[in-house]
XYZ file of C-alpha atoms in Angstrom:
421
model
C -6.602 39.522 22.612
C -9.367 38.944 19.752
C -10.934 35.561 20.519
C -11.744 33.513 17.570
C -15.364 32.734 15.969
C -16.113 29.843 18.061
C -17.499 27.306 15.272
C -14.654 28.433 12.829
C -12.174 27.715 15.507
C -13.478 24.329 16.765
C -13.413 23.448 12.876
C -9.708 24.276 12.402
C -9.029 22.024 15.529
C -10.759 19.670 14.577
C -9.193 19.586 11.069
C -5.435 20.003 12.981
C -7.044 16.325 14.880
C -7.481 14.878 11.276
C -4.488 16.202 9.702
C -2.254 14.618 12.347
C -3.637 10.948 11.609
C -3.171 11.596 8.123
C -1.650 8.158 6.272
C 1.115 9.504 4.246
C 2.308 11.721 6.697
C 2.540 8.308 9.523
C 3.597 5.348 7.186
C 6.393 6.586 5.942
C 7.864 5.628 9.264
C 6.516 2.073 9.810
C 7.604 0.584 5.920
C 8.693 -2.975 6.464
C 11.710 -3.942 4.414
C 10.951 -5.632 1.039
C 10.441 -9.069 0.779
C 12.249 -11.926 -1.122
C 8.847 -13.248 -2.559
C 5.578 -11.173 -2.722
C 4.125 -8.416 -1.124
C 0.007 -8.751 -0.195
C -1.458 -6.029 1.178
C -4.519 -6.260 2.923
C -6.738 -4.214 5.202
C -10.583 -3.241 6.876
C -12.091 -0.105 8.415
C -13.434 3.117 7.464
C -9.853 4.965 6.644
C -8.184 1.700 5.141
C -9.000 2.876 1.394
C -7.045 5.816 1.759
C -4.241 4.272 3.541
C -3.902 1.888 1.083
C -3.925 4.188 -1.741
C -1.326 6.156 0.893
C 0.510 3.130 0.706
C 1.319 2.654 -3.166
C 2.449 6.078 -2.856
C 5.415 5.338 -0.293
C 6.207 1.463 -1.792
C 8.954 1.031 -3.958
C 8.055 -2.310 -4.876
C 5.652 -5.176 -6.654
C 2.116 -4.970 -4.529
C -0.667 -6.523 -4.542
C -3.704 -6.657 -2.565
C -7.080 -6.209 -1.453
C -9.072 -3.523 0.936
C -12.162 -3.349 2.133
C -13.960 -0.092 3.424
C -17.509 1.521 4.132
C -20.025 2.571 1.211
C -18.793 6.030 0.070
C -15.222 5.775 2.069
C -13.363 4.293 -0.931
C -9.967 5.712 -2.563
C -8.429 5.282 -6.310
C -5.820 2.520 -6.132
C -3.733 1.527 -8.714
C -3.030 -2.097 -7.682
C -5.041 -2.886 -4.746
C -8.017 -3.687 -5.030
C -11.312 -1.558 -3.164
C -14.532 -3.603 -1.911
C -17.112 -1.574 -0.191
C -18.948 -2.832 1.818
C -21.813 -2.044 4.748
C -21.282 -0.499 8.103
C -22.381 -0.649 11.116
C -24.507 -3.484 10.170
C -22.946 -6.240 7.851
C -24.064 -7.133 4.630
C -23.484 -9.961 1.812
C -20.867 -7.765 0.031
C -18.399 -7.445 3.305
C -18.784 -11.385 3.866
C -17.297 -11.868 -0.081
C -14.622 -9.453 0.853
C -13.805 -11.760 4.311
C -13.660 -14.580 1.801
C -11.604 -12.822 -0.686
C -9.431 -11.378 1.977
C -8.879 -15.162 3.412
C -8.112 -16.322 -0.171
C -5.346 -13.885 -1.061
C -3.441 -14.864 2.167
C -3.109 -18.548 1.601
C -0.974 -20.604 0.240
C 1.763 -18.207 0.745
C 5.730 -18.858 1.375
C 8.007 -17.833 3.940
C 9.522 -15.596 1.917
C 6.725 -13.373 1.457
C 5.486 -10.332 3.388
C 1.619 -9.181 3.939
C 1.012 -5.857 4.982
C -2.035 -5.291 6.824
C -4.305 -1.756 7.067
C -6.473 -2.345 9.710
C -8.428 0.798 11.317
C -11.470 1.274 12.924
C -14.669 -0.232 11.288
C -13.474 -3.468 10.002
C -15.641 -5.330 12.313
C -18.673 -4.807 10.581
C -16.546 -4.940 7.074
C -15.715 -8.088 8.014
C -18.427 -10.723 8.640
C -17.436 -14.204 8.566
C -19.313 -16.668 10.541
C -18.362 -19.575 12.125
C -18.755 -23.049 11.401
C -22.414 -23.585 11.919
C -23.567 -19.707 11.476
C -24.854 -17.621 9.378
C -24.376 -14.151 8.072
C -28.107 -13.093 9.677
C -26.764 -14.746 12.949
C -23.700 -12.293 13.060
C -26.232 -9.252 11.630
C -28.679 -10.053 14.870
C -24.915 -10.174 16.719
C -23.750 -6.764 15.432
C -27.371 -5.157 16.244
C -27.302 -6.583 19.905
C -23.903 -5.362 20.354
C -24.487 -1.761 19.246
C -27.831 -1.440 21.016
C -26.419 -3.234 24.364
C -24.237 0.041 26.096
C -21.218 -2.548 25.877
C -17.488 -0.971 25.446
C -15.953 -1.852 22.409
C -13.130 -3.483 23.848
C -16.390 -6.264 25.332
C -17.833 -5.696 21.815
C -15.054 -6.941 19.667
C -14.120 -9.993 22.092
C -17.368 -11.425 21.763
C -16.989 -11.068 18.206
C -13.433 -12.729 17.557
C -15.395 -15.641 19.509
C -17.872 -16.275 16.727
C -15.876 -15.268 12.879
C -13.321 -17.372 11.096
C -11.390 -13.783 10.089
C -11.419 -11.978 13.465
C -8.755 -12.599 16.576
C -5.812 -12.979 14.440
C -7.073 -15.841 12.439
C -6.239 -13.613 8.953
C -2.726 -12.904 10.188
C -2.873 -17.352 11.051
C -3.921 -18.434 7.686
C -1.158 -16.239 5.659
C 1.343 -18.594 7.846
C 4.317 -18.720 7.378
C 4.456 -15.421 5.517
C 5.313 -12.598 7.753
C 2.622 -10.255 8.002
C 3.557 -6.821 9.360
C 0.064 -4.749 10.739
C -0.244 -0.808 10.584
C -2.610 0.076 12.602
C -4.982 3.375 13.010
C -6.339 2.901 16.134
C -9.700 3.752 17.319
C -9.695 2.102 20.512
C -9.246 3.338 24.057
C -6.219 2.605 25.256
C -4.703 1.330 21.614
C -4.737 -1.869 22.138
C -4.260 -2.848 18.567
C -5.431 -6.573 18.654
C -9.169 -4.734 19.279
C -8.781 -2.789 16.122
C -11.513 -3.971 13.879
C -11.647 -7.033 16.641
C -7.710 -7.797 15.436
C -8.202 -9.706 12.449
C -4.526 -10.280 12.254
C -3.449 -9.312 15.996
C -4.223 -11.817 18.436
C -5.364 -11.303 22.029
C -5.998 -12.753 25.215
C -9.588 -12.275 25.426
C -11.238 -15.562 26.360
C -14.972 -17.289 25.396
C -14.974 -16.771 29.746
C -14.952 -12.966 29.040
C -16.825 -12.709 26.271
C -19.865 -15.087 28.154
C -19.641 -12.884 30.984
C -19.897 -9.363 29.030
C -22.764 -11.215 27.224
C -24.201 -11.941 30.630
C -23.104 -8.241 31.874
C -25.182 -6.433 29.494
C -28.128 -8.569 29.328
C -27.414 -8.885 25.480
C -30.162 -11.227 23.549
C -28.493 -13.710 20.740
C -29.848 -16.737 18.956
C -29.569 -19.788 20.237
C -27.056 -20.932 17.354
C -24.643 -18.032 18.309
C -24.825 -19.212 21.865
C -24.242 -22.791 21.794
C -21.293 -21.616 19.434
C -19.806 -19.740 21.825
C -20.037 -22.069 24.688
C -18.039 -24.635 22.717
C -14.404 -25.147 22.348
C -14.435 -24.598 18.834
C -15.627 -20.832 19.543
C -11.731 -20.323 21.194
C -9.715 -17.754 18.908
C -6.035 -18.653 18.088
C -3.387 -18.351 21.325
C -0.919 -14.887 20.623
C 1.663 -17.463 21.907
C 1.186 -19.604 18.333
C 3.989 -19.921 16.199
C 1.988 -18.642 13.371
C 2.849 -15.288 15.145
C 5.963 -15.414 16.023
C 7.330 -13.665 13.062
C 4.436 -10.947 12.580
C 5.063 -7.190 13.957
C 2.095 -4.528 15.011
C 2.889 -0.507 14.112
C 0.321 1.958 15.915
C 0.860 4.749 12.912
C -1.837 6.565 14.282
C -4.008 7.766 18.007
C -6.830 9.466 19.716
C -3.830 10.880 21.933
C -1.338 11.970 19.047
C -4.485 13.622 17.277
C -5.701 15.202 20.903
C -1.909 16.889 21.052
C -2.021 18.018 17.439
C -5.250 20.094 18.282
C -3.861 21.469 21.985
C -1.038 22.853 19.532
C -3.135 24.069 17.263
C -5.622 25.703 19.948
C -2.348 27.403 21.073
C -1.486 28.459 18.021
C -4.305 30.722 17.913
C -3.906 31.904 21.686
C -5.950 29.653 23.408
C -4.650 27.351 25.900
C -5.618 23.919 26.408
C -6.071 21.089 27.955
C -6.626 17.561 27.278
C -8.878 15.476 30.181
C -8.496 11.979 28.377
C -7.600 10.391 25.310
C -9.386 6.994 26.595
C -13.153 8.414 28.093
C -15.539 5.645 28.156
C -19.193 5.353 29.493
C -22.916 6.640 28.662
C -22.446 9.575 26.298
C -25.115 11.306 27.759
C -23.802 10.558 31.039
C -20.301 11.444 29.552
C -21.951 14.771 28.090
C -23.192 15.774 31.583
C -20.022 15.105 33.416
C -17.904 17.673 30.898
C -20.908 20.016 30.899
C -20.288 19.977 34.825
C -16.593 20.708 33.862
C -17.318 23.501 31.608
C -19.876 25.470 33.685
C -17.573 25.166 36.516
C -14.896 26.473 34.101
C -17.729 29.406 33.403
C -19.057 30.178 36.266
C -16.054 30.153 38.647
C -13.038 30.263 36.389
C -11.628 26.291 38.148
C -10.276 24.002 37.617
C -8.654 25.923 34.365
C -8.390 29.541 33.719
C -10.479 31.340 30.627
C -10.208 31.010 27.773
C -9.261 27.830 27.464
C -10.063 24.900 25.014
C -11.453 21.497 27.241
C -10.316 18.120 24.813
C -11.028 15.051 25.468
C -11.615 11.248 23.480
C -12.231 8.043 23.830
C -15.170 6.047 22.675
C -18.608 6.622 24.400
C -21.216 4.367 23.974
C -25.302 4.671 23.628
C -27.580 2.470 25.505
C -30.533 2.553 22.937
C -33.984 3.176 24.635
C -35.761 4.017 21.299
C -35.447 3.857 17.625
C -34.629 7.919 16.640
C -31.815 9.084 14.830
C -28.469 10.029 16.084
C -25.526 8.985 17.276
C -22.913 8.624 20.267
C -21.385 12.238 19.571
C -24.670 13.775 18.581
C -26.069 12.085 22.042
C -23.078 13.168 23.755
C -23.023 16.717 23.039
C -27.529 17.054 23.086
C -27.114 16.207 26.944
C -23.895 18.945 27.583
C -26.712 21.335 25.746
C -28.869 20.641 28.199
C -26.183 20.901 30.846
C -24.725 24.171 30.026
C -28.191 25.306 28.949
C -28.051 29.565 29.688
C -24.317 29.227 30.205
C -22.924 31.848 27.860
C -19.204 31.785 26.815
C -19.068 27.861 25.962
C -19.079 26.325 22.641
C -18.357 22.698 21.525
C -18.271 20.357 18.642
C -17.876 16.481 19.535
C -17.218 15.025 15.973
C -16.294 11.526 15.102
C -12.721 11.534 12.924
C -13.889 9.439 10.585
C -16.593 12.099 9.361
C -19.454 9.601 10.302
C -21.891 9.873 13.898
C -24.043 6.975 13.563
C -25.943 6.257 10.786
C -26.561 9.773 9.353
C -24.154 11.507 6.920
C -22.927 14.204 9.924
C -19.605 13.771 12.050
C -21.467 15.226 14.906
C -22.467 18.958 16.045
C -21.587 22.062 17.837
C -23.362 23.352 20.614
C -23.420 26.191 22.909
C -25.728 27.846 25.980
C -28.483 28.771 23.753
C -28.885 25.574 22.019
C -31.880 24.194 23.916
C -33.881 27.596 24.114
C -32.996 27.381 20.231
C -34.294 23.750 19.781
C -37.475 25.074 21.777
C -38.290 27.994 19.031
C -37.772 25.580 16.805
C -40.467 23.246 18.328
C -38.263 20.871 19.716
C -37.861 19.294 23.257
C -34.206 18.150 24.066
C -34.399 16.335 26.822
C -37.682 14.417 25.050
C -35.195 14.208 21.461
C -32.762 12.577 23.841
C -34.761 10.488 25.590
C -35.811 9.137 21.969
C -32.067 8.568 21.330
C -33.251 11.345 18.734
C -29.808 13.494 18.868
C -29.550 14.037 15.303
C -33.457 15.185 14.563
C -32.626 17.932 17.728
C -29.522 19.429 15.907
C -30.905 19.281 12.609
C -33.689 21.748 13.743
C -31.583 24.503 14.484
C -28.708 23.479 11.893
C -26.001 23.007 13.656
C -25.135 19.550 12.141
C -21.463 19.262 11.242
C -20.852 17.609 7.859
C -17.156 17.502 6.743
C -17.961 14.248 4.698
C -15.345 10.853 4.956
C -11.914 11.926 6.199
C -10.075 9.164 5.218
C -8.660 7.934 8.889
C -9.858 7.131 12.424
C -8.960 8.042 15.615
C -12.023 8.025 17.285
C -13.985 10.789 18.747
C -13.180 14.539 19.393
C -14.673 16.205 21.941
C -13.579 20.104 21.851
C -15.139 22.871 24.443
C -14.229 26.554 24.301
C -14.753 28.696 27.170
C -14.304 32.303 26.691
C-alpha cells in the first residue's frame, strides 16, 4: 500500500472534520415548525454568521433577526442582521450587540417563535454586565479566566453569574415566545446550556460553584465583580422557570460526529483509525505529552494499535499562562508532543482548532513531526524555552509549519490528528 503525504492527508481529515459540522448540511433536520406570529432569529459565536446565512437558505418563511460573530467571521445575510464584534477579549461593539440582541426579544407574543444560533465564542461576543458592573470589569473577568488553566465548563459558570444575557436570561426575556436553540457545540461533553455560557439554555450551575472554581484556580477579580457574585442578585434564572417550559435545545453539530467523519475519511484512504476521546481536557502541554507517550509507544513497539494508523482525539485543552508569548492551546499542545516524539520518525500531526482560529494569531494550529525540534534548533529556536514562554506560535512559525485555512464557518472544537506509519 502507498501511504499518503502526511501533511496533505492530515489536511483532508481535517477538512472531512469541518465538512461534517457544516450548517446546511445539519439544520435541515432541526427546522422548527412555522409560527403563527413572527419568527426572530438570533445567535453568538464564531460559526453563527454562517449558520444564519445557512438558515435563510432552508426557511420558507418571514425572518428576522440579528447575529453576532468575531471580526473577520461574518457571512452575507439577506435579512438578518451581522454585528462583529471582538474575541477572546470583549469590546464596546459586542456589548451593543448584547443590548440589541435583548431588544429584539422583548415584547414578544406567545404566538411567536425565536430561533437561536448559538456556537462556540459567544461568550466573549456577548458582554453584558450586571447591575453594578462595568464592561472593563467583565474585560479584567474574561482575561482572568483565559489566563487561570480553568475548564470551560468552570469558565462559563462563573460568567452566567455576573451578565444580564448569559444562563438563559436571553431565552427568559423573549417570554412567552417559544424560542427553539440550535446549537454547535464546542464543549466537552455537549452540554449545550455551556455553549457560549447558554445565553438561552439554562443550567444548574450555582454562585456555590462558580465561588469555589474562583477559589480553585486562584483567579484575581475586582472587588466589584466579587461582591456581585457573592450576592443573591448574582443567581442566574432556575431551568425549572416557566419561562422555559416551552423552549427546545437541538445539538446540530459535535466534536464526536466531526471525530467519526474523519475516522471515515482516514479509512477511506487506507488508514485505520482510532478515536481516544471526543471530551480530553487538561494542560495542553501536559495533554501533548500524554499522546506523544501514545504515539511513540505506537512507534516504537507497534501497541496499543497496529501501524499505520491515524490517533484522533478532542476536547478542549486549556493553557495555564506563565508568560506573555504568542500561541495558543493547539499550538501549545502539539510544541510539547514535538518535544515528546522528538527523533521519533514515522509520526506526523496537526492539532487545529475547527473554527480556523488558535489563540490570538490568524493560524488554526500546526503540524508536527520527529524532526520538528532539531528543525526549530537550525532555525535558532529552543522549544522547550518557546514553550516555557507560552511562545507556541513564534516556535512553528520558524520552521513554517503554521496551518492557516482561514474562518471555517462552524465549531466543534479542537482536532487533534496523529499518523503513524
Amino acid at each position: 500500500m502507498t501511504e499518503p503525504d502526511p501533511k496533505a492527508f492530515l489536511i483532508s481529515i481535517f477538512d472531512a472534520a469541518v465538512a461534517a459540522a457544516d450548517p446546511e448540511r445539519t439544520i435541515r433536520d432541526h427546522l422548527p415548525a412555522r409560527p403563527k406570529g413572527r419568527t426572530i432569529v438570533i445567535g453568538a459565536g464564531k460559526g453563527s454568521a454562517q449558520i444564519a446565512a445557512a438558515f435563510e437558505r432552508v426557511w420558507d418563511g418571514p425572518i428576522e433577526g440579528l447575529v453576532v460573530t468575531r471580526y473577520g467571521y461574518g457571512a452575507k445575510c439577506e435579512r438578518i442582521e451581522i454585528i462583529e464584534a471582538a474575541h477572546p477579549v470583549p469590546d464596546a461593539a459586542g456589548l451593543e450587540a448584547s443590548r440589541q440582541l435583548l431588544e429584539k426579544v422583548r415584547g414578544l407574543t406567545a404566538d411567536d417563535l425565536v430561533v437561536a444560533l448559538i456556537s462556540g465564542g459567544g461568550s466573549a461576543l456577548l458582554p453584558s454586565p450586571a447591575a453594578g458592573l462595568t464592561l472593563a470589569d467583565e474585560i479584567a473577568v474574561n482575561e482572568a479566566l483565559l489566563a487561570s488553566g480553568a475548564p470551560i465548563a468552570a469558565m462559563n459558570t462563573i460568567r452566567k453569574h455576573l451578565s444580564t444575557i448569559k444562563g438563559g436570561r436571553l431565552a427568559a426575556a423573549a417570554w412567552p415566545a417559544k424560542v427553539v436553540s440550535l446549537v454547535v457545540s464546542d464543549i466537552p461533553g455537549d452540554n449545550p446550556a455551556l455553549v457560549a455560557s447558554g445565553p438561552t439554555v439554562p443550567d444548574t450551575g450555582s454562585r456555590e460553584d462558580a465561588l469555589a472554581s474562583i477559589s480553585a484556580y486562584g483567579m484575581k477579580l475586582p472587588a466589584s465583580v466579587m461582591a456581585h457574585i457573592q450576592s443573591p442578585e448574582a443567581d442566574a434564572p432556575d431551568p425549572e422557570d416557566e419561562r422555559f417550559s416551552r423552549n427546545e435545545v437541538h445539538l446540530i453539530a459535535s466534536a464526536g460526529v466531526s471525530l467519526e467523519a474523519a475516522a471515515v475519511e482516514a479509512r477511506r484512504q487506507g488508514i485505520e483509525a482510532v478515536i481516544l476521546s471526543d471530551a480530553i481536557e487538561g494542560e495542553a502541554r501536559e495533554v501533548g505529552g500524554v499522546h506523544a507517550a501514545i504515539a511513540r509507544e505506537v512507534a516504537t513497539r507497534n501497541r496499543p494499535f497496529q501501524k499505520p494508523v491515524l490517533i484522533l482525539s478532542g476536547g478542549e485543552t486549556t493553557v495555564t499562562l506563565r508568560a506573555k508569548g504568542k500561541g495558543g492551546r493547539n499550538s501549545e499542545f502539539l510544541l510539547a508532543f514535538a518535544i515528546g516524539i522528538n527523533g521519533v520518525e514515522g509520526i506526523h500531526a496537526l492539532a487545529a482548532d475547527t473554527d480556523g482560529i488558535d489563540g490570538s494569531e490568524n493560524n488554526a494550529g500546526a503540524f508536527a513531526d520527529g524532526s520538528t525540534v532539531s528543525r526549530m534548533r537550525a532555525a535558532g529556536v529552543d522549544a522547550k524555552a518557546m514553550l516555557a514562554g507560552n511562545n507556541a506560535w513564534t516556535a512553528f512559525n520558524a520552521i513554517g509549519d503554521l496551518f492557516v485555512p482561514g474562518p471555517t464557518g462552524t465549531n466543534v472544537n479542537d482536532l487533534r490528528a496523529i499518523l503513524v506509519r
